PDB file of C-alpha atoms in Angstrom:
ATOM      1  CA  MET A   1       1.910  28.933 -16.542  1.00 56.00           C
ATOM      2  CA  LEU A   2       0.977  26.162 -18.436  1.00 68.00           C
ATOM      3  CA  ILE A   3       3.995  23.996 -16.213  1.00 68.00           C
ATOM      4  CA  THR A   4       2.639  25.361 -12.456  1.00 78.00           C
ATOM      5  CA  GLN A   5      -0.727  23.938 -14.013  1.00 75.00           C
ATOM      6  CA  TYR A   6       0.510  20.487 -14.738  1.00 75.00           C
ATOM      7  CA  SER A   7       2.028  19.842 -11.823  1.00 80.00           C
ATOM      8  CA  GLN A   8      -0.625  21.400  -9.485  1.00 80.00           C
ATOM      9  CA  ASN A   9      -3.041  18.138 -11.852  1.00 81.00           C
ATOM     10  CA  PHE A  10       0.211  15.897 -11.154  1.00 82.00           C
ATOM     11  CA  LEU A  11       0.285  16.219  -7.333  1.00 80.00           C
ATOM     12  CA  LYS A  12      -3.536  16.284  -7.660  1.00 83.00           C
ATOM     13  CA  ARG A  13      -3.218  12.979  -9.147  1.00 81.00           C
ATOM     14  CA  LEU A  14      -1.011  11.194  -6.758  1.00 78.00           C
ATOM     15  CA  LYS A  15      -2.868  12.428  -3.565  1.00 81.00           C
ATOM     16  CA  LEU A  16      -5.673  10.547  -4.694  1.00 76.00           C
ATOM     17  CA  ILE A  17      -3.420   7.514  -5.836  1.00 73.00           C
ATOM     18  CA  ARG A  18      -1.999   7.383  -2.978  1.00 73.00           C
ATOM     19  CA  ARG A  19      -5.646   7.571  -0.574  1.00 71.00           C
ATOM     20  CA  LYS A  20      -5.966   4.765  -2.690  1.00 65.00           C
ATOM     21  CA  LYS A  21      -3.934   2.904  -2.034  1.00 63.00           C
ATOM     22  CA  GLN A  22      -4.192   3.827   1.739  1.00 62.00           C
ATOM     23  CA  GLU A  23      -7.655   1.970   1.607  1.00 60.00           C
ATOM     24  CA  TYR A  24      -6.990  -0.495  -0.600  1.00 57.00           C
ATOM     25  CA  ARG A  25      -3.659  -1.380   2.530  1.00 57.00           C
ATOM     26  CA  VAL A  26      -7.104  -0.774   5.062  1.00 56.00           C
ATOM     27  CA  ARG A  27      -9.412  -3.236   3.095  1.00 55.00           C
ATOM     28  CA  ASP A  28      -6.261  -5.691   2.304  1.00 52.00           C
ATOM     29  CA  SER A  29      -5.664  -5.996   6.541  1.00 50.00           C
ATOM     30  CA  ASN A  30      -8.956  -7.566   6.654  1.00 53.00           C
ATOM     31  CA  GLU A  31      -8.059 -10.408   4.729  1.00 56.00           C
ATOM     32  CA  LYS A  32      -3.950 -10.801   4.010  1.00 55.00           C
ATOM     33  CA  PRO A  33      -1.167  -9.270   6.126  1.00 49.00           C
ATOM     34  CA  THR A  34       0.369  -6.454   4.265  1.00 51.00           C
ATOM     35  CA  ALA A  35       3.862  -4.556   4.659  1.00 52.00           C
ATOM     36  CA  ARG A  36       3.072  -3.274   8.427  1.00 52.00           C
ATOM     37  CA  ASN A  37       2.724  -6.360  10.030  1.00 49.00           C
ATOM     38  CA  GLU A  38       4.866  -9.579   7.775  1.00 50.00           C
ATOM     39  CA  ARG A  39       5.863 -11.526  11.414  1.00 52.00           C
ATOM     40  CA  GLY A  40       1.947 -12.593  11.266  1.00 51.00           C
ATOM     41  CA  LEU A  41       2.454 -13.982   7.478  1.00 50.00           C
ATOM     42  CA  ALA A  42       5.553 -15.696   8.747  1.00 50.00           C
ATOM     43  CA  MET A  43       3.798 -17.292  11.111  1.00 51.00           C
ATOM     44  CA  TYR A  44       0.456 -17.974   9.298  1.00 51.00           C
ATOM     45  CA  SER A  45       1.502 -18.454   5.701  1.00 49.00           C
ATOM     46  CA  PRO A  46       2.505 -21.688   4.604  1.00 52.00           C
ATOM     47  CA  THR A  47       4.475 -21.092   2.129  1.00 53.00           C
ATOM     48  CA  LEU A  48       6.598 -19.241   3.905  1.00 50.00           C
ATOM     49  CA  VAL A  49       9.352 -20.952   5.532  1.00 56.00           C
ATOM     50  CA  VAL A  50      11.784 -19.732   8.245  1.00 57.00           C
ATOM     51  CA  THR A  51      15.442 -20.905   9.012  1.00 57.00           C
ATOM     52  CA  PRO A  52      16.700 -20.779  11.988  1.00 58.00           C
TER      53      PRO A  52
END
C-alpha cells in the first residue's frame, strides 16, 4: 500500500513539473526562441554561426 501511494504522489509531482515546464516554454517563446523554433534562432542570434 505504501509503495503504490508513494508512486501515485510521485506521478502527480511529475505531472506538475511537466505542466510548469510547458508554461515556462510558452512564456519563454515570447522572448527567446526555444527548441521548437531553433531554425529561427539560427537566423536571429549572432552567437550561432552557420557554416556551409
